[in-house]
XYZ file of C-alpha atoms in Angstrom:
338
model
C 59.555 16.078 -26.587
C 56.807 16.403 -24.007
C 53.605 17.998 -24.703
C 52.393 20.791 -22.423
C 49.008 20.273 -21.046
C 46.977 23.685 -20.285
C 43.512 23.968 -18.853
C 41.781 26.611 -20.068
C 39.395 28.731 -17.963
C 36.008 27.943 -19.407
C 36.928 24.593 -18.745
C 37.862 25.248 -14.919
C 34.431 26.940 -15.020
C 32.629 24.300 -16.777
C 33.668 21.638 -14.022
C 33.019 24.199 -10.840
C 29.525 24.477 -12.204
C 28.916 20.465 -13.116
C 29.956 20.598 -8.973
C 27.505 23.259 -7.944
C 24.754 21.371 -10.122
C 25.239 18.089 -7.732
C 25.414 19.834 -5.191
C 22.025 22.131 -5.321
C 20.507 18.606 -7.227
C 21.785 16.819 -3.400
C 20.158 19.485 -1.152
C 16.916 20.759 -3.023
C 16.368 16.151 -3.554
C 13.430 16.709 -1.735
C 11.890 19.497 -3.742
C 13.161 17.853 -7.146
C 11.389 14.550 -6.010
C 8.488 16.679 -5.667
C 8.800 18.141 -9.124
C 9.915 14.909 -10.878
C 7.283 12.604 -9.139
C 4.763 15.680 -10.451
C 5.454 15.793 -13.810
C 5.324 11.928 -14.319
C 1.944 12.201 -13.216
C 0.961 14.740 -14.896
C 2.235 12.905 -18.144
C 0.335 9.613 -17.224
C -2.737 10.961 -16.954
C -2.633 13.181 -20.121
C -4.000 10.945 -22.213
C -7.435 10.425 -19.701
C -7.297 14.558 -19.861
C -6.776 14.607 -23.500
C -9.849 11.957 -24.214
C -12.286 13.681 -22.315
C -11.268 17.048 -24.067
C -11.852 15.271 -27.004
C -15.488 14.532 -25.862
C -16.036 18.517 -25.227
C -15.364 18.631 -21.757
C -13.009 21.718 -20.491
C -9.324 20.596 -19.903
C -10.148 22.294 -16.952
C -13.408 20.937 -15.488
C -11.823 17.157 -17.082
C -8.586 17.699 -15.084
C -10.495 18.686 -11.828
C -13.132 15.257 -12.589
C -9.486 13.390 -13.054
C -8.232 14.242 -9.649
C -11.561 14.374 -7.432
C -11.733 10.726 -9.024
C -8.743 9.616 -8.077
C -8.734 11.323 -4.314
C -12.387 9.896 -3.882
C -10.971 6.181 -5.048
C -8.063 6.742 -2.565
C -9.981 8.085 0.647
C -12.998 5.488 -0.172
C -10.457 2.408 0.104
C -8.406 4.074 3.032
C -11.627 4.625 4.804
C -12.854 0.649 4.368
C -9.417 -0.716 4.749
C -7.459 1.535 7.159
C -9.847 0.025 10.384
C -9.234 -3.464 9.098
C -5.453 -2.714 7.970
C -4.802 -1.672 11.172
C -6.690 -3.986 13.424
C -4.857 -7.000 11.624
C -1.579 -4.936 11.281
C -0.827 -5.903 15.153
C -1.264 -9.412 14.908
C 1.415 -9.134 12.218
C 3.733 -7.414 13.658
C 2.897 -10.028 16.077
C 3.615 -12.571 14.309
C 6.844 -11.039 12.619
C 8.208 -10.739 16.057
C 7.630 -14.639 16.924
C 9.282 -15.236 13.780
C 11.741 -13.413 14.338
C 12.483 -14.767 18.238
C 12.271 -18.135 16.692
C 14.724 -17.448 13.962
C 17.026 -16.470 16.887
C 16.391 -19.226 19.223
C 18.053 -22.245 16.835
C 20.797 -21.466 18.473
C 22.831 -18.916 15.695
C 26.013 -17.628 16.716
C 24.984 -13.548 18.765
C 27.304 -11.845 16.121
C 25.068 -13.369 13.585
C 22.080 -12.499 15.912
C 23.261 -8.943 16.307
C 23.721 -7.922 12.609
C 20.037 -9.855 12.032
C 18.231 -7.590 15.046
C 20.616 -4.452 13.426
C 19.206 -4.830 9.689
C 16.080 -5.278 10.609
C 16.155 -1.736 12.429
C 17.716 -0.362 9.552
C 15.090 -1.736 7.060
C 12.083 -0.457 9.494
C 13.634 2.990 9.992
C 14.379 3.293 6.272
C 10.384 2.540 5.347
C 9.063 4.547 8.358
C 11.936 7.270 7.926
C 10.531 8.674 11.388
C 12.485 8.532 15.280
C 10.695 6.900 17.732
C 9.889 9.927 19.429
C 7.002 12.162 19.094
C 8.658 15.098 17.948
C 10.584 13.240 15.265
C 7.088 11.309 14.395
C 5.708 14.672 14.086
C 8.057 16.627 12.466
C 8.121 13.550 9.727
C 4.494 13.269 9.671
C 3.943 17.235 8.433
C 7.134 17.160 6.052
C 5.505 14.461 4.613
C 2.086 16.057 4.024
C 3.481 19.297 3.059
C 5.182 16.760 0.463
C 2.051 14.601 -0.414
C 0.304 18.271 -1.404
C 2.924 20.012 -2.935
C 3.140 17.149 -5.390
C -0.899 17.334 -5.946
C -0.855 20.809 -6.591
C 2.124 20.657 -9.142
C 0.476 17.909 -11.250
C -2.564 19.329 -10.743
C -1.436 22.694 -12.390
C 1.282 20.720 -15.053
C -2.030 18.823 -16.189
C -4.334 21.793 -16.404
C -2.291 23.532 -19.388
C -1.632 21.552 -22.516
C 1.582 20.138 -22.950
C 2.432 21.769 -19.454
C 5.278 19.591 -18.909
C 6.967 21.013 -22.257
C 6.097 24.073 -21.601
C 7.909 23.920 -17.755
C 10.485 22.716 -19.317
C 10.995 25.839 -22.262
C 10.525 28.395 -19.437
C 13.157 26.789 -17.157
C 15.955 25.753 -19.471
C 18.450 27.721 -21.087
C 18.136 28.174 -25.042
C 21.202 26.363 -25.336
C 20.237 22.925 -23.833
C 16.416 23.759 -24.805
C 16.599 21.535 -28.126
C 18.818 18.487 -26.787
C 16.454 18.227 -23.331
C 13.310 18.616 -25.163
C 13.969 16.287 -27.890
C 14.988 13.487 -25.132
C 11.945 14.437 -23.118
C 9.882 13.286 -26.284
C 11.023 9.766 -25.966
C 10.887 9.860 -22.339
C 7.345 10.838 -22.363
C 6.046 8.347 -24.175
C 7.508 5.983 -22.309
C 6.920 7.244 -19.217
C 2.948 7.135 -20.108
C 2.944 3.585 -20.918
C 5.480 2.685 -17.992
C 2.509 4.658 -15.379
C -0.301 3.200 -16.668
C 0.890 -0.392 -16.758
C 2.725 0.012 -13.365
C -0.737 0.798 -11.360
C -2.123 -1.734 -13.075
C 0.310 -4.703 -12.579
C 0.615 -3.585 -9.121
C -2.997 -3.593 -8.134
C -3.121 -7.372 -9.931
C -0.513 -8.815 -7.770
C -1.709 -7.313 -4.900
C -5.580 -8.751 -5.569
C -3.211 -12.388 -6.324
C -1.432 -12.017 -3.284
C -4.040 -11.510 -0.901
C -6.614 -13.983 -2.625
C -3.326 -16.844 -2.596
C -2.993 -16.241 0.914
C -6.647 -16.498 1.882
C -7.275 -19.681 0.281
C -3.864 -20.972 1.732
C -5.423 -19.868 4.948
C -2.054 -17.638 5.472
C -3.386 -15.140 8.671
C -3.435 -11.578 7.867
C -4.141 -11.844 3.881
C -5.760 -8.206 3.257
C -2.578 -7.100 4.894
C -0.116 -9.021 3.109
C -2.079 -8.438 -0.503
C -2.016 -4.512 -0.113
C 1.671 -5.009 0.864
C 2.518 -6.816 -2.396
C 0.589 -4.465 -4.723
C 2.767 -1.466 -2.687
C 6.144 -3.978 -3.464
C 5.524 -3.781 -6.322
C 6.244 -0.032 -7.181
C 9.674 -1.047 -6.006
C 11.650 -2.478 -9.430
C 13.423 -5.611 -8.846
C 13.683 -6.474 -5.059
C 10.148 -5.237 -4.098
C 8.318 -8.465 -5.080
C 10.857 -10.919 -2.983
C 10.644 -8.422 -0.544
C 6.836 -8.848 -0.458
C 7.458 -12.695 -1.336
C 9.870 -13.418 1.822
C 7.282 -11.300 4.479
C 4.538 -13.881 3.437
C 6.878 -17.072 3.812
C 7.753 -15.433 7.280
C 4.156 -14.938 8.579
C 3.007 -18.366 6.732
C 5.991 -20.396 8.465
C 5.264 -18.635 12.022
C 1.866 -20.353 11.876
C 3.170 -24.075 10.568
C 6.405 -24.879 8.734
C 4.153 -26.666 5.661
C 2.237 -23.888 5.491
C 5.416 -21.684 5.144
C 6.439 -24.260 1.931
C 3.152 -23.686 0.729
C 3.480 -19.772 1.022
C 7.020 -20.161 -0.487
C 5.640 -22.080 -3.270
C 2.925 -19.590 -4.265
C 5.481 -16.540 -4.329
C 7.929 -18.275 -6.514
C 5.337 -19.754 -8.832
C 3.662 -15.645 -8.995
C 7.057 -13.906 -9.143
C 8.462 -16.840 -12.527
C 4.280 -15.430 -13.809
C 4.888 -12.131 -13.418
C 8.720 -12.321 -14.908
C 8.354 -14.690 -17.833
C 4.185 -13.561 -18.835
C 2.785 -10.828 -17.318
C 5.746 -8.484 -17.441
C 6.380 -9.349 -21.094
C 2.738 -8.805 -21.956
C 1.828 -6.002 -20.276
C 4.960 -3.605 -20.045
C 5.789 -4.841 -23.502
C 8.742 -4.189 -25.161
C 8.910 -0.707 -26.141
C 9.172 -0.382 -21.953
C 12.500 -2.271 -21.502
C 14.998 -1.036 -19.714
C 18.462 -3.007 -18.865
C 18.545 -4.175 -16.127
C 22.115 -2.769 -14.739
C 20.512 0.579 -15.332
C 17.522 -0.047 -13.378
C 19.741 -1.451 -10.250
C 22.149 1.855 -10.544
C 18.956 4.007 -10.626
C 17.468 2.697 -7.664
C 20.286 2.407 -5.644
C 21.066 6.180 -6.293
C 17.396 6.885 -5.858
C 17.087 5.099 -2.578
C 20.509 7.090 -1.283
C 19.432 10.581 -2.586
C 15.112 10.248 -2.257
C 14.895 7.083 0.083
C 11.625 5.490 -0.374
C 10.003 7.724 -3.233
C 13.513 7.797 -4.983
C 12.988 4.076 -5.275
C 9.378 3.815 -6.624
C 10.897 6.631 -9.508
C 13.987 4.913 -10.577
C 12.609 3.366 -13.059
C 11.420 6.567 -14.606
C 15.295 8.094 -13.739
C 16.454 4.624 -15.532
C 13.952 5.372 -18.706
C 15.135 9.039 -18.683
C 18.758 7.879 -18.416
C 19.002 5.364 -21.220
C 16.809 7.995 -23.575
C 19.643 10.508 -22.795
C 22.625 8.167 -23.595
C 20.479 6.945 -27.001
C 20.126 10.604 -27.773
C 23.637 11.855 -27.552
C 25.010 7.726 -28.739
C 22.792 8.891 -32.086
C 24.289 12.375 -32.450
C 27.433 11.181 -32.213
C 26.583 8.824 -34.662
C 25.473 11.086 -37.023
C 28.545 13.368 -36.781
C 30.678 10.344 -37.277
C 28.690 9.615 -40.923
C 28.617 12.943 -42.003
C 32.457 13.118 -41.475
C 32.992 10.077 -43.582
């Protein structure tokens, strides 16, 4: 006897609303990057907030001395670097195109030549995410700021009020998923601290081992290629042989031996950073598998492009905390039925 199968209306409204909810989560990506990429600053620096409240200082007057700090670190560096940045950015572009020409002068088949000159495009347009023309430069350029300051302002005010994150969260959420997101947002905040702190710092190390390797290995353009690695470096899992396989490519423009040398140096940093640094300094409360990190960044990269990478490890953390959530809920049901 065959069963009939019915679909009830709440269901039929359930699913039309899970499709609404990708779609407004696809079109207002920008503006959710915005938000996302605020509140995981605001929870990193919390705890610098929370200390000098601690020491009698107004969360507002500490949050303001957080900020100014960090602006004033990142204007003082851009204005010493940028001249120098830029002056020996040309050469390497330079010297990436003479690479390049020479990669296609052994002789490779022009199909093979094509697709080489046609990735290459695509990996420049996707880190530039600008036209070559002015108005597209432009247009980019403003978006972009309007960006960079809307995401100041909102971890500006998200740090201001205590526990503003939590709070954001209880005014925007309906009672009904108010417990569930707030008691996954627990874990994920934790995390997420320890993940932001330890992040800036491991990047700003390999950069400063990066561009000191390549100076003493005499590797042209070092300042430029040690800023570049500490930038890879936000990117989970193919940023540093990204940043790894630019060096080898400058080094090996100037001599082949010099280009095993380069090689050398990457691989011996990248098995440092894997099997010691990583392991020390994330620690383990910070591990996250490493299929989930590759599906997070590839659906970052697709819905955020550059900015969706640097967070998918946060999206991974937050994720893995939600599965671990509802896996232990589920868990719990199942015992108390037994």
């Amino acid at each position: 006897m065959s069963e009939k199968f019915e679909i009830g209306w709440r269901t039929i409204f359930r699913v039309i609303f899970f499709l609404l909810l990708i779609y407004f989560i696809y079109v207002a990506r920008e503006a959710l990057g915005v938000l996302l990429t605020a509140m995981v600053i605001a929870m990193g620096i919390d705890p610098i907030v929370s200390f000098l409240e601690t020491k009698r200082l107004n969360r507002l007057l500490g949050t303001i001395i957080v900020f100014l700090t960090g602006i004033f670190l990142l204007s003082t560096a851009v204005y010493f670097v940028l001249p120098v940045l830029l002056y020996e950015a040309a050469g390497f572009l330079e010297h990436v195109n003479r690479a390049v020409a020479s990669i296609i002068g052994l002789g490779l088949p022009p199909v093979l030549i094509q697709s080489l000159s046609s990735s290459l495009d695509k990996v420049l347009g996707f880190f530039t995410g600008a036209n070559f023309s002015l108005t597209g430069a432009i247009s980019t350029v403003v978006t972009r700021v309007v960006l960079v300051i809307s995401t100041i302002l909102v971890s500006f005010y998200l740090s201001v009020e205590q526990n503003g994150v939590e709070r954001l969260l209880r005014v925007i959420l309906p009672d009904f998923y108010e417990k569930s997101v707030l008691s996954i947002f627990v874990r994920f905040k934790v995390r997420i601290r320890r993940w932001f702190v330890t992040q800036l710092g491991l990047s700003l190390l390999i950069g400063v081992i990066y561009g000191l390797g390549m100076w003493l290995l005499g590797v042209d353009y070092a300042l430029v290629l040690g800023i570049m690695g500490a930038i890879f470096e936000l990117v989970p899992v193919i940023g540093p042989v990204l940043s790894g396989a630019v060096m080898v490519l400058v080094a090996v423009s100037q001599s082949f031996s010099l280009g095993l040398y380069a090689l050398l140096f990457a691989f011996i940093v990248q098995q440092l950073e894997g099997h010691i640094l990583i392991p020390i300094i994330m620690g383990r409360a910070m591990k996250v598998h490493p299929v989930v990190v590759i599906i997070a960044l590839l659906a970052g990269a697709e819905i955020a492009g550059f900015v969706g990478i640097v967070l998918s490890v946060p999206i991974a953390v937050m994720a893995q905390e939600t599965f671990n959530y509802f896996s232990e809920k589920k868990s719990s049901r199942t015992s108390l039925d037994i």
